[in-house]
């Protein structure tokens, strides 16, 4: 399958549907250790994205990713807005203006996204944030990208992100709102890590 | 969930419309992006003082827009920080040529969004500075947390810096003053009940019939620890002691005491608690020279309260007393 | 029951102590009998405007004591009218030689206790007049009820008559003005939750998860009827329509719209409701010339709201705008 | 038994104890159709009375009744304060300065009390108020007083007051706070009628 601007846009529509579908779940996760709005925030952002894509799909995959970035930044708010916004912005820059993505490009974009999130949010692995899902996803993506196509890269990244997200359950949060809870944050899945794994799984599904 | 609303998705905009109608003389409300602006903005040669944050803390921040306080407020979705373009629009709309000071409560989301906005504002040639307020002693300020939250001290900071800007103090002066206020203010809160975010439809946590959350923030997030509710004579020291431990005032200290309601606690209880707090401070030789009692920074319908103590100096007293004319605070005009 | 109190038996006095500390510049609080007095009372040659009622409705009435509004307030026990000796003490303490006007909300207990006090006052040679406010359209004013209750209109009445007295209007003039305000003001309220009187320890009634009481008073007494909670677009007309049916304003009517919170409803919901009410009035050709939005006459922590519409004339507008300096309302000074 | 100032004062102490004991019951009755404070109001008044009696017992039964009146007026508040205050004030005036009460004097005092309550509160029989307890009590007292002593008069009055109070249950209130409820006030015992019957029953018990 070719990974053009159109197909990236289609994948993002699918992501939007999945986010809306999991809105309550993400809210619930955030209610346990945060302020209960993560699903709402993500749904607001991706719904806005879909109506922008309905208007106009940029001509390159990088252009589409940049539209995701600016839309999320201007509609999501909260911690997730600037973090996901930065992630997509760095991914867009990394992709540049190629007309179609391959496995290596996608892996590099994921690496850039992770670097952006870390630069912005200063979280380390084990702080119980989306970084705990994204870090192993990038590592797996990079190793599979040696020879693998987009589908393989994303599917490996999604598998790793799911494990990474699950690994946040026992952790005590040290970044974001959940950190206010101290020890009481342990025993809960981090909502941002969960949304990261949902995003990657949906991308992977569309790339097959 | 029982609320006087139509659609959870439009609560903020619907409330802004009512606010615009109620205070047409004071406020100019813009909807896309949402910004509450002082009616006579921009004020030439005045530093623009701008704040914002998630909605649901009313009157904070929109209720503090007006002469002698904020030039603009950026209301995010309920309990969600505003987006950078709201902040950028506020800067553009209120810039009187003397730069802008952004007052940001220390939450990851707020800090990140305002940071991004400051970059945008600076890019547009406006000198934008950011001051982060983190007065909540319930949170340990360490590498292992996102740092102390910004809570009740925000109201006092906005009033005092707003007064300075109104008097023509320049951006450096306003910024330095703001940092001084931040360094001298401490707060702590408790909740007797949780609150329900409209889109969530159910409370953010549940408390037993005789439990309370000590060290609560302002977003319905659980607090430091859950303890049995005691009489006011125990609750008030449970807030005041950690504050005073964190800010040794010594004999002869002069303070402003702010007894704040979380939204669902009646004034009769706030006055009762205020009386206890003032008496305790007096017993320790601390002079309460100014006070504010009421629900000024809230968490929707949450029952509970917070105490804020600001160590005063002559300049702060003068700025506190200076005229202010906003929907929620008004004197001297 | 979770409240920030010590002993239910001392709630009122404990809160008064806090109020006295918080507003020492404005208020002189006496405890036996309990009276909240304007600090500079008696004001020579000024009609003393006095009100009072059960506690638990704060800021009403003590929060309205000060220049341009009340000379004294008599706080009863929670939801219980004050006693005649409180009222008599208020008259004695504020009498500036021009007589006293007692503003009484129409409840059997209030009327009887103020009546007795008026007899005592008159016996002491002070010219004391009583005006009873009964603005609640939820109650049918017939032989078969104790008559309409005094609710939100009380706040507007106290402000307007207080301003007139401050300007030197004599007792006859104040009394006539007060009766005019009473004849032109109407209110109605609703509750989403009940409230708990401290000594009772449990709510005065219970509501299902999607029920509300329409036509609620301010004492936690059940309302006119229990109905399902709807969106704000239905709730607001459910209050406004009965008000307007009772006071035909016609095209070109000029009004003050007061959107009041019952104590536990956040400001964001009040602004939202206010916006709807103002829009509905505009659609009917009614000009909203003044407005007040906030929790000014409450029922402890009850969630709910009331609307009050006062038909304005030029004199009332001028008196509404006149300076007022009290704990809860302040402008022009 | 002689009905002196001392014995009236003793009876009032007993009344105070009964009122305090029934405080919650009266609050509960008032919560159903009023504002839930009737027990509180009465307990506050009678507790204040006891401490005044501890200080000093007036020399005549009439003086004691007058002390009850002024104490209730200045401490009870609500509807009950002025109504019971007026009742005791009129009773005191009716009794005058006799040193000891007999059946006829007591019956006349009860009649004066009822007249005072009606003059003050304008309630009629059937309005679902304390008048519904007091009216039959006075009627019975007057008929028994022809030859009967204090004990008989009070005991008959108490019996009648209890029946009268019970008769308020099906009524729709037309006076006081309960009247706001309209039809919904039916099916509940009126708290003021209940307190009236409690008072009379306690007086009757002490007179035996
Ligand atoms: N400093 C950070 N670095 C990386 N991710 C973070 C950081 N702070 C918070 N997050 C992520 O953001 C998520 C919460 O997002 P959201 O609920 O939308 O924002 P908010 O916390 O402002 O309400 C957390 O679950 C966490 O994964
Ligand atoms: N107009 C009236 N005449 C006689 N009794 C009355 C009248 N209004 C009220 N009451 C009595 O007062 C009782 C309520 O007293 P209380 O609860 O103490 O006062 P409030 O109604 O002011 O809270 C009612 O149960 C009723 O018996
Ligand atoms: Mg969140
Ligand atoms: Mg949030
Ligand atoms: Mg009462
Ligand atoms: Mg009552």
Coordinates of N, CA and C in Angstrom, one line a residue, chain A:
Chain A
X1 N 0.8 -1.2 0.0 CA 0.0 0.0 0.0 C 0.9 1.2 0.0
X2 N 0.5 2.2 -0.8 CA 1.2 3.5 -0.9 C 0.8 4.4 0.3
X3 N 1.7 5.1 0.8 CA 1.4 6.0 2.0 C 1.5 7.4 1.5
X4 N 0.4 7.8 0.9 CA 0.3 9.2 0.3 C -0.4 10.1 1.3
X5 N -0.5 11.4 0.9 CA -1.2 12.4 1.7 C -2.7 11.9 2.0
X6 N -3.3 11.4 0.9 CA -4.7 10.9 1.0 C -4.8 9.8 2.0
X7 N -3.9 8.8 1.9 CA -4.0 7.6 2.8 C -3.7 8.0 4.3
X8 N -2.7 9.0 4.5 CA -2.5 9.5 5.8 C -3.7 10.1 6.4
X9 N -4.4 10.9 5.5 CA -5.6 11.6 5.9 C -6.7 10.6 6.3
X10 N -6.8 9.6 5.5 CA -7.8 8.5 5.8 C -7.5 7.9 7.1
X11 N -6.2 7.6 7.4 CA -5.8 7.0 8.6 C -6.2 7.9 9.8
X12 N -6.0 9.2 9.6 CA -6.4 10.1 10.7 C -7.9 10.2 10.9
X13 N -8.7 10.0 9.9 CA -10.1 9.9 10.1 C -10.4 8.7 10.9
X14 N -9.7 7.6 10.7 CA -9.9 6.4 11.5 C -9.5 6.7 12.9
X15 N -8.4 7.4 13.1 CA -7.9 7.7 14.4 C -9.0 8.5 15.1
X16 N -9.6 9.5 14.4 CA -10.6 10.3 15.1 C -11.8 9.5 15.5
X17 N -12.2 8.6 14.7 CA -13.3 7.7 15.1 C -13.0 6.9 16.3
X18 N -11.7 6.3 16.3 CA -11.3 5.5 17.5 C -11.3 6.4 18.8
X19 N -10.7 7.6 18.6 CA -10.6 8.5 19.8 C -12.0 8.8 20.4
X20 N -12.9 9.1 19.5 CA -14.3 9.4 19.9 C -14.9 8.2 20.6
X21 N -14.7 7.0 20.0 CA -15.2 5.8 20.5 C -14.6 5.5 21.9
X22 N -13.4 5.9 22.2 CA -12.7 5.7 23.5 C -12.8 6.9 24.4
X23 N -13.5 7.9 24.0 CA -13.6 9.1 24.8 C -13.9 8.8 26.3
X24 N -14.9 8.0 26.5 CA -15.3 7.8 27.9 C -14.3 7.0 28.7
X25 N -13.7 6.1 27.9 CA -12.6 5.3 28.6 C -11.5 6.2 29.0
X26 N -11.0 7.1 28.1 CA -9.9 8.0 28.4 C -10.3 8.9 29.5
X27 N -11.5 9.4 29.5 CA -12.0 10.3 30.6 C -11.9 9.6 31.9
X28 N -12.4 8.3 31.9 CA -12.4 7.5 33.1 C -11.0 7.3 33.6
X29 N -10.1 6.9 32.8 CA -8.7 6.7 33.2 C -8.2 8.1 33.8
X30 N -8.5 9.2 33.2 CA -8.0 10.5 33.6 C -8.7 10.9 34.9
X31 N -9.9 10.4 35.1 CA -10.6 10.8 36.4 C -9.9 10.1 37.5
X32 N -9.4 8.9 37.3 CA -8.8 8.2 38.4 C -7.5 8.9 38.9
X33 N -6.7 9.4 38.0 CA -5.4 10.0 38.5 C -5.2 11.4 37.9
X34 N -6.2 12.0 37.3 CA -6.0 13.3 36.8 C -7.3 14.1 36.9
X35 N -7.7 14.8 35.9 CA -8.9 15.6 36.0 C -10.0 15.2 35.1
X36 N -9.9 14.0 34.5 CA -11.1 13.5 33.8 C -11.4 14.0 32.5
X37 N -10.5 14.7 31.8 CA -10.8 15.3 30.6 C -10.0 14.8 29.4
X38 N -9.2 13.8 29.6 CA -8.3 13.5 28.5 C -9.0 13.0 27.2
X39 N -10.1 12.2 27.4 CA -10.9 11.8 26.3 C -11.5 12.9 25.6
X40 N -12.1 13.8 26.4 CA -12.7 15.0 25.9 C -11.8 15.9 25.1
X41 N -10.6 16.1 25.6 CA -9.6 16.9 24.9 C -9.2 16.3 23.6
X42 N -8.9 15.0 23.6 CA -8.5 14.3 22.4 C -9.7 14.3 21.4
X43 N -10.9 14.0 21.8 CA -12.0 14.0 20.9 C -12.3 15.3 20.3
X44 N -12.1 16.4 21.1 CA -12.3 17.7 20.6 C -11.3 18.0 19.5
X45 N -10.1 17.7 19.7 CA -9.0 17.9 18.8 C -9.2 17.2 17.5
X46 N -9.4 15.9 17.6 CA -9.5 15.1 16.3 C -10.8 15.3 15.6
X47 N -11.9 15.7 16.3 CA -13.1 16.1 15.6 C -12.9 17.3 14.8
X48 N -12.1 18.3 15.4 CA -11.8 19.5 14.6 C -10.9 19.2 13.4
X49 N -10.0 18.2 13.6 CA -9.2 17.8 12.5 C -10.0 17.3 11.3
X50 N -10.9 16.4 11.7 CA -11.7 15.8 10.6 C -12.4 16.9 9.8
X51 N -13.0 17.9 10.5 CA -13.7 18.9 9.7 C -12.7 19.8 8.8
X52 N -11.5 19.9 9.3 CA -10.4 20.6 8.5 C -10.1 19.7 7.3
X53 N -10.0 18.4 7.5 CA -9.6 17.5 6.4 C -10.8 17.5 5.4
X54 N -12.0 17.6 5.9 CA -13.2 17.6 5.0 C -13.1 18.8 4.0
X55 N -12.6 19.9 4.6 CA -12.4 21.1 3.8 C -11.3 21.0 2.7
X56 N -10.2 20.4 3.2 CA -9.0 20.4 2.3 C -8.0 19.5 2.8
X57 N -7.5 18.6 2.0 CA -6.4 17.7 2.4 C -5.1 18.2 1.8
X58 N -4.1 18.6 2.6 CA -2.8 19.1 2.1 C -2.2 18.1 1.1
X59 N -1.3 18.6 0.3 CA -0.9 17.7 -0.8 C 0.2 16.7 -0.5
X60 N 0.9 16.9 0.7 CA 1.9 15.9 1.0 C 1.6 15.3 2.4
X61 N 2.1 14.1 2.7 CA 2.0 13.5 4.0 C 2.5 14.5 5.1
X62 N 3.6 15.1 4.8 CA 4.1 16.1 5.8 C 3.2 17.2 6.0
X63 N 2.5 17.7 4.9 CA 1.6 18.7 5.1 C 0.4 18.3 5.9
X64 N 0.0 17.1 5.8 CA -1.2 16.6 6.6 C -0.7 16.5 8.0
X65 N 0.5 16.0 8.3 CA 0.9 15.9 9.7 C 1.0 17.3 10.3
X66 N 1.4 18.3 9.5 CA 1.5 19.7 10.0 C 0.1 20.2 10.4
X67 N -0.9 19.9 9.5 CA -2.2 20.3 9.8 C -2.7 19.7 11.1
X68 N -2.4 18.4 11.3 CA -2.7 17.7 12.6 C -2.1 18.5 13.8
X69 N -0.8 18.9 13.6 CA -0.1 19.6 14.7 C -0.8 20.9 15.0
X70 N -1.1 21.7 14.0 CA -1.6 23.1 14.3 C -3.1 22.9 14.9
X71 N -3.8 21.9 14.3 CA -5.2 21.8 14.8 C -5.2 21.3 16.3
X72 N -4.4 20.3 16.6 CA -4.3 19.8 18.0 C -3.9 21.0 18.9
X73 N -2.9 21.7 18.5 CA -2.4 22.8 19.4 C -3.5 23.8 19.6
X74 N -4.3 24.1 18.6 CA -5.2 25.2 18.8 C -6.6 24.7 19.3
X75 N -6.8 23.4 19.5 CA -8.1 23.0 19.9 C -8.1 22.1 21.2
X76 N -7.0 21.4 21.4 CA -7.0 20.4 22.5 C -6.8 21.1 23.9
X77 N -5.8 21.9 24.0 CA -5.5 22.5 25.3 C -5.0 21.4 26.2
X78 N -4.9 21.7 27.6 CA -4.4 20.8 28.5 C -3.0 20.4 28.2
X79 N -2.5 19.4 28.9 CA -1.1 18.9 28.6 C -1.0 18.2 27.3
X80 N -2.1 17.5 26.9 CA -2.0 16.7 25.7 C -1.9 17.5 24.4
X81 N -2.5 18.7 24.4 CA -2.5 19.5 23.2 C -1.1 19.9 22.8
X82 N -0.4 20.6 23.6 CA 1.0 21.0 23.2 C 1.9 19.7 23.0
X83 N 1.7 18.7 23.7 CA 2.5 17.5 23.6 C 2.3 16.8 22.3
X84 N 1.0 16.4 22.1 CA 0.7 15.8 20.8 C 1.0 16.7 19.6
X85 N 0.7 18.0 19.9 CA 0.9 19.0 18.8 C 2.4 19.0 18.4
X86 N 3.2 19.1 19.4 CA 4.7 19.1 19.2 C 5.1 17.8 18.5
X87 N 4.5 16.7 18.9 CA 4.9 15.4 18.3 C 4.6 15.4 16.8
X88 N 3.4 15.8 16.5 CA 3.1 15.8 15.1 C 3.9 16.9 14.3
X89 N 4.2 18.0 14.9 CA 5.0 19.0 14.3 C 6.3 18.5 13.9
X90 N 7.0 17.9 14.9 CA 8.3 17.3 14.7 C 8.3 16.2 13.6
X91 N 7.2 15.4 13.7 CA 7.1 14.3 12.7 C 6.9 14.9 11.3
X92 N 6.2 16.0 11.2 CA 6.0 16.6 9.9 C 7.3 17.1 9.4
X93 N 8.1 17.8 10.3 CA 9.4 18.3 9.8 C 10.3 17.2 9.4
X94 N 10.3 16.1 10.2 CA 11.1 14.9 9.9 C 10.7 14.3 8.5
X95 N 9.4 14.3 8.2 CA 9.0 13.7 6.9 C 9.3 14.6 5.8
X96 N 9.3 15.9 6.0 CA 9.6 16.8 4.9 C 8.5 16.8 3.8
X97 N 8.9 17.0 2.6 CA 7.9 17.1 1.5 C 7.8 15.9 0.6
X98 N 8.3 14.7 1.1 CA 8.2 13.5 0.3 C 6.7 13.2 0.0
X99 N 6.5 12.6 -1.2 CA 5.1 12.4 -1.6 C 4.5 11.1 -1.0
X100 N 5.4 10.2 -0.6 CA 4.9 9.0 0.0 C 5.8 8.5 1.1
X101 N 5.3 7.9 2.1 CA 6.1 7.4 3.2 C 6.6 6.0 3.1
X102 N 7.8 5.7 3.6 CA 8.2 4.3 3.6 C 8.5 4.0 5.1
X103 N 8.9 2.7 5.4 CA 9.1 2.3 6.8 C 10.1 3.1 7.5
X104 N 11.2 3.4 6.8 CA 12.3 4.2 7.4 C 11.9 5.6 7.8
X105 N 11.1 6.2 6.9 CA 10.6 7.6 7.1 C 9.7 7.6 8.3
X106 N 8.8 6.6 8.4 CA 7.9 6.5 9.5 C 8.6 6.3 10.8
X107 N 9.6 5.5 10.8 CA 10.4 5.3 12.1 C 11.1 6.5 12.5
X108 N 11.7 7.2 11.5 CA 12.3 8.5 11.8 C 11.4 9.5 12.3
X109 N 10.2 9.5 11.7 CA 9.1 10.5 12.2 C 8.7 10.2 13.6
X110 N 8.6 8.9 13.9 CA 8.2 8.5 15.3 C 9.3 9.0 16.3
X111 N 10.6 8.8 15.9 CA 11.7 9.2 16.7 C 11.6 10.7 17.0
X112 N 11.4 11.5 15.9 CA 11.3 12.9 16.0 C 10.1 13.3 16.9
X113 N 9.0 12.6 16.8 CA 7.9 12.9 17.7 C 8.2 12.7 19.1
X114 N 8.9 11.6 19.4 CA 9.3 11.3 20.8 C 10.2 12.4 21.3
X115 N 11.2 12.7 20.5 CA 12.1 13.8 20.9 C 11.4 15.1 21.2
X116 N 10.4 15.4 20.4 CA 9.6 16.6 20.6 C 8.8 16.5 21.9
X117 N 8.2 15.4 22.2 CA 7.4 15.3 23.5 C 8.4 15.4 24.7
X118 N 9.5 14.8 24.6 CA 10.5 14.9 25.7 C 11.0 16.3 25.9
X119 N 11.3 17.0 24.7 CA 11.8 18.4 24.8 C 10.8 19.3 25.5
X120 N 9.5 19.1 25.1 CA 8.4 19.9 25.6 C 8.1 19.6 27.1
X121 N 7.9 18.3 27.3 CA 7.4 17.9 28.6 C 8.4 17.4 29.7
X122 N 9.6 17.2 29.2 CA 10.7 16.9 30.2 C 10.5 15.6 30.9
X123 N 9.6 14.7 30.4 CA 9.4 13.5 31.1 C 10.4 12.5 30.8
X124 N 10.7 11.6 31.7 CA 11.6 10.5 31.5 C 10.9 9.2 31.5
X125 N 11.5 8.2 30.9 CA 10.9 6.9 31.0 C 10.6 6.5 32.4
X126 N 9.4 6.0 32.7 CA 9.0 5.6 34.0 C 8.3 6.7 34.8
X127 N 8.1 7.9 34.2 CA 7.4 8.9 34.9 C 5.9 8.8 34.8
X128 N 5.4 7.7 34.1 CA 4.0 7.4 34.0 C 3.3 8.4 33.1
X129 N 3.9 8.6 31.9 CA 3.2 9.5 30.9 C 3.2 8.8 29.5
X130 N 2.8 9.5 28.5 CA 2.7 9.0 27.2 C 4.1 8.6 26.7
X131 N 5.2 9.1 27.3 CA 6.5 8.8 26.9 C 6.8 7.3 27.2
X132 N 6.1 6.7 28.2 CA 6.3 5.3 28.5 C 5.7 4.4 27.4
X133 N 4.8 4.9 26.6 CA 4.3 4.2 25.5 C 5.1 4.5 24.2
X134 N 5.5 5.7 24.0 CA 6.1 6.1 22.8 C 7.6 5.6 22.7
X135 N 8.3 5.6 23.9 CA 9.7 5.2 23.8 C 9.9 3.8 23.3
X136 N 9.2 2.8 23.9 CA 9.4 1.4 23.3 C 8.9 1.3 21.9
X137 N 7.9 2.1 21.6 CA 7.3 2.1 20.2 C 8.4 2.5 19.2
X138 N 9.1 3.6 19.5 CA 10.1 4.1 18.6 C 11.2 3.1 18.5
X139 N 11.6 2.5 19.6 CA 12.7 1.5 19.6 C 12.4 0.3 18.7
X140 N 11.2 -0.2 18.8 CA 10.7 -1.3 18.0 C 10.6 -0.9 16.5
X141 N 10.1 0.3 16.3 CA 9.9 0.8 14.9 C 11.2 0.9 14.3
X142 N 12.2 1.4 15.0 CA 13.5 1.6 14.4 C 14.2 0.2 14.0
X143 N 14.0 -0.8 14.9 CA 14.6 -2.1 14.6 C 13.9 -2.8 13.4
X144 N 12.6 -2.6 13.3 CA 11.8 -3.3 12.3 C 12.0 -2.5 10.9
X145 N 12.3 -1.2 11.0 CA 12.4 -0.4 9.8 C 13.6 -0.8 8.9
X146 N 14.6 -1.6 9.6 CA 15.7 -2.1 8.8 C 15.1 -3.2 7.8
X147 N 14.6 -2.7 6.7 CA 14.0 -3.7 5.8 C 12.5 -3.8 5.8
X148 N 11.9 -3.3 6.8 CA 10.4 -3.4 6.9 C 9.7 -2.3 6.3
X149 N 8.4 -2.5 5.9 CA 7.6 -1.5 5.3 C 6.8 -0.7 6.3
X150 N 6.0 0.2 5.9 CA 5.2 1.0 6.8 C 4.4 0.2 7.7
X151 N 3.7 -0.8 7.1 CA 2.8 -1.6 7.9 C 3.5 -2.4 9.0
X152 N 4.7 -2.9 8.7 CA 5.4 -3.7 9.7 C 5.9 -2.7 10.8
X153 N 6.4 -1.6 10.4 CA 6.9 -0.6 11.4 C 5.8 -0.2 12.3
X154 N 4.7 0.2 11.7 CA 3.6 0.7 12.6 C 3.0 -0.4 13.5
X155 N 3.0 -1.6 12.9 CA 2.4 -2.7 13.7 C 3.3 -3.0 14.9
X156 N 4.6 -3.0 14.7 CA 5.6 -3.3 15.7 C 5.5 -2.2 16.8
X157 N 5.4 -0.9 16.3 CA 5.3 0.2 17.2 C 4.1 0.1 18.1
X158 N 3.0 -0.3 17.4 CA 1.7 -0.4 18.2 C 1.8 -1.5 19.3
X159 N 2.4 -2.6 18.9 CA 2.6 -3.7 19.9 C 3.4 -3.2 21.1
X160 N 4.5 -2.5 20.8 CA 5.4 -2.0 21.8 C 4.7 -1.0 22.7
X161 N 3.9 -0.1 22.0 CA 3.2 1.0 22.7 C 2.2 0.4 23.7
X162 N 1.5 -0.7 23.3 CA 0.5 -1.3 24.2 C 1.2 -1.8 25.4
X163 N 2.4 -2.5 25.2 CA 3.1 -3.0 26.4 C 3.6 -1.9 27.2
X164 N 4.1 -0.9 26.6 CA 4.6 0.3 27.3 C 3.4 1.0 28.1
X165 N 2.3 1.1 27.5 CA 1.2 1.7 28.2 C 0.8 0.9 29.4
X166 N 0.7 -0.5 29.2 CA 0.4 -1.3 30.4 C 1.4 -1.2 31.5
X167 N 2.7 -1.0 31.1 CA 3.7 -0.9 32.1 C 3.5 0.3 33.0
X168 N 2.7 1.3 32.6 CA 2.5 2.4 33.5 C 1.6 2.1 34.7
X169 N 0.9 1.0 34.6 CA -0.1 0.7 35.7 C 0.6 0.8 37.1
X170 N 1.7 0.0 37.4 CA 2.2 0.1 38.7 C 3.0 1.3 39.1
X171 N 3.3 2.1 38.1 CA 4.2 3.3 38.4 C 3.6 4.4 39.2
X172 N 4.4 5.1 39.9 CA 4.0 6.3 40.6 C 4.4 7.5 39.7
X173 N 3.4 8.3 39.4 CA 3.6 9.4 38.5 C 4.5 10.4 39.0
X174 N 5.3 10.9 38.1 CA 6.2 12.0 38.4 C 6.1 13.2 37.5
X175 N 5.2 13.2 36.6 CA 4.9 14.3 35.7 C 3.4 14.4 35.5
X176 N 3.0 15.6 35.2 CA 1.6 15.8 34.9 C 0.8 15.8 36.2
X177 N -0.5 16.0 36.0 CA -1.4 16.1 37.2 C -1.3 14.9 38.1
X178 N -1.1 13.7 37.5 CA -1.1 12.5 38.3 C -0.1 12.5 39.4
X179 N 1.0 13.3 39.2 CA 2.1 13.3 40.1 C 1.6 13.9 41.5
X180 N 0.5 14.7 41.5 CA 0.1 15.3 42.7 C -0.4 14.2 43.7
X181 N -0.8 13.0 43.1 CA -1.3 11.9 43.9 C -0.2 11.2 44.6
X182 N 1.0 11.3 44.2 CA 2.1 10.5 44.8 C 1.8 9.1 44.7
X183 N 2.0 8.3 45.8 CA 1.8 6.9 45.8 C 0.4 6.4 45.3
X184 N -0.6 7.3 45.5 CA -1.9 6.9 45.1 C -2.1 6.8 43.6
X185 N -1.1 7.3 42.9 CA -1.3 7.2 41.4 C -1.0 5.8 40.9
X186 N -0.3 5.0 41.7 CA 0.1 3.6 41.4 C -1.2 2.8 41.2
X187 N -1.2 1.8 40.3 CA -2.4 1.0 40.1 C -3.3 1.4 39.1
X188 N -3.0 2.5 38.4 CA -3.8 3.0 37.3 C -3.1 3.2 36.0
X189 N -3.8 2.9 34.9 CA -3.2 3.1 33.6 C -3.1 4.6 33.3
X190 N -2.0 5.0 32.7 CA -1.9 6.5 32.4 C -2.7 6.8 31.1
X191 N -3.6 7.7 31.2 CA -4.5 8.0 30.0 C -3.7 8.4 28.8
X192 N -2.7 9.2 28.9 CA -1.9 9.6 27.7 C -1.2 8.5 27.1
X193 N -0.7 7.6 27.9 CA 0.0 6.4 27.3 C -1.1 5.5 26.6
X194 N -2.2 5.4 27.2 CA -3.3 4.7 26.5 C -3.7 5.3 25.2
X195 N -3.8 6.6 25.1 CA -4.2 7.3 23.9 C -3.1 7.1 22.8
X196 N -1.8 7.2 23.3 CA -0.7 7.0 22.3 C -0.8 5.6 21.7
X197 N -1.1 4.6 22.5 CA -1.2 3.2 22.0 C -2.4 3.1 21.1
X198 N -3.5 3.7 21.4 CA -4.7 3.7 20.5 C -4.3 4.3 19.2
X199 N -3.6 5.4 19.2 CA -3.3 6.1 17.9 C -2.4 5.2 17.0
X200 N -1.4 4.6 17.7 CA -0.5 3.8 16.9 C -1.2 2.5 16.4
X201 N -2.0 1.9 17.2 CA -2.7 0.7 16.7 C -3.6 1.1 15.5
X202 N -4.3 2.2 15.6 CA -5.2 2.6 14.5 C -4.4 2.9 13.2
X203 N -3.3 3.6 13.3 CA -2.4 3.8 12.2 C -1.9 2.5 11.6
X204 N -1.6 1.6 12.5 CA -1.1 0.3 12.0 C -2.2 -0.5 11.3
X205 N -3.4 -0.4 11.8 CA -4.5 -1.1 11.1 C -4.8 -0.5 9.7
X206 N -4.6 0.8 9.5 CA -4.9 1.4 8.2 C -3.7 1.1 7.2
X207 N -2.5 0.8 7.8 CA -1.4 0.6 6.9 C -1.4 -0.8 6.3
X208 N -2.1 -1.7 6.9 CA -2.1 -3.1 6.4 C -2.7 -3.2 5.0

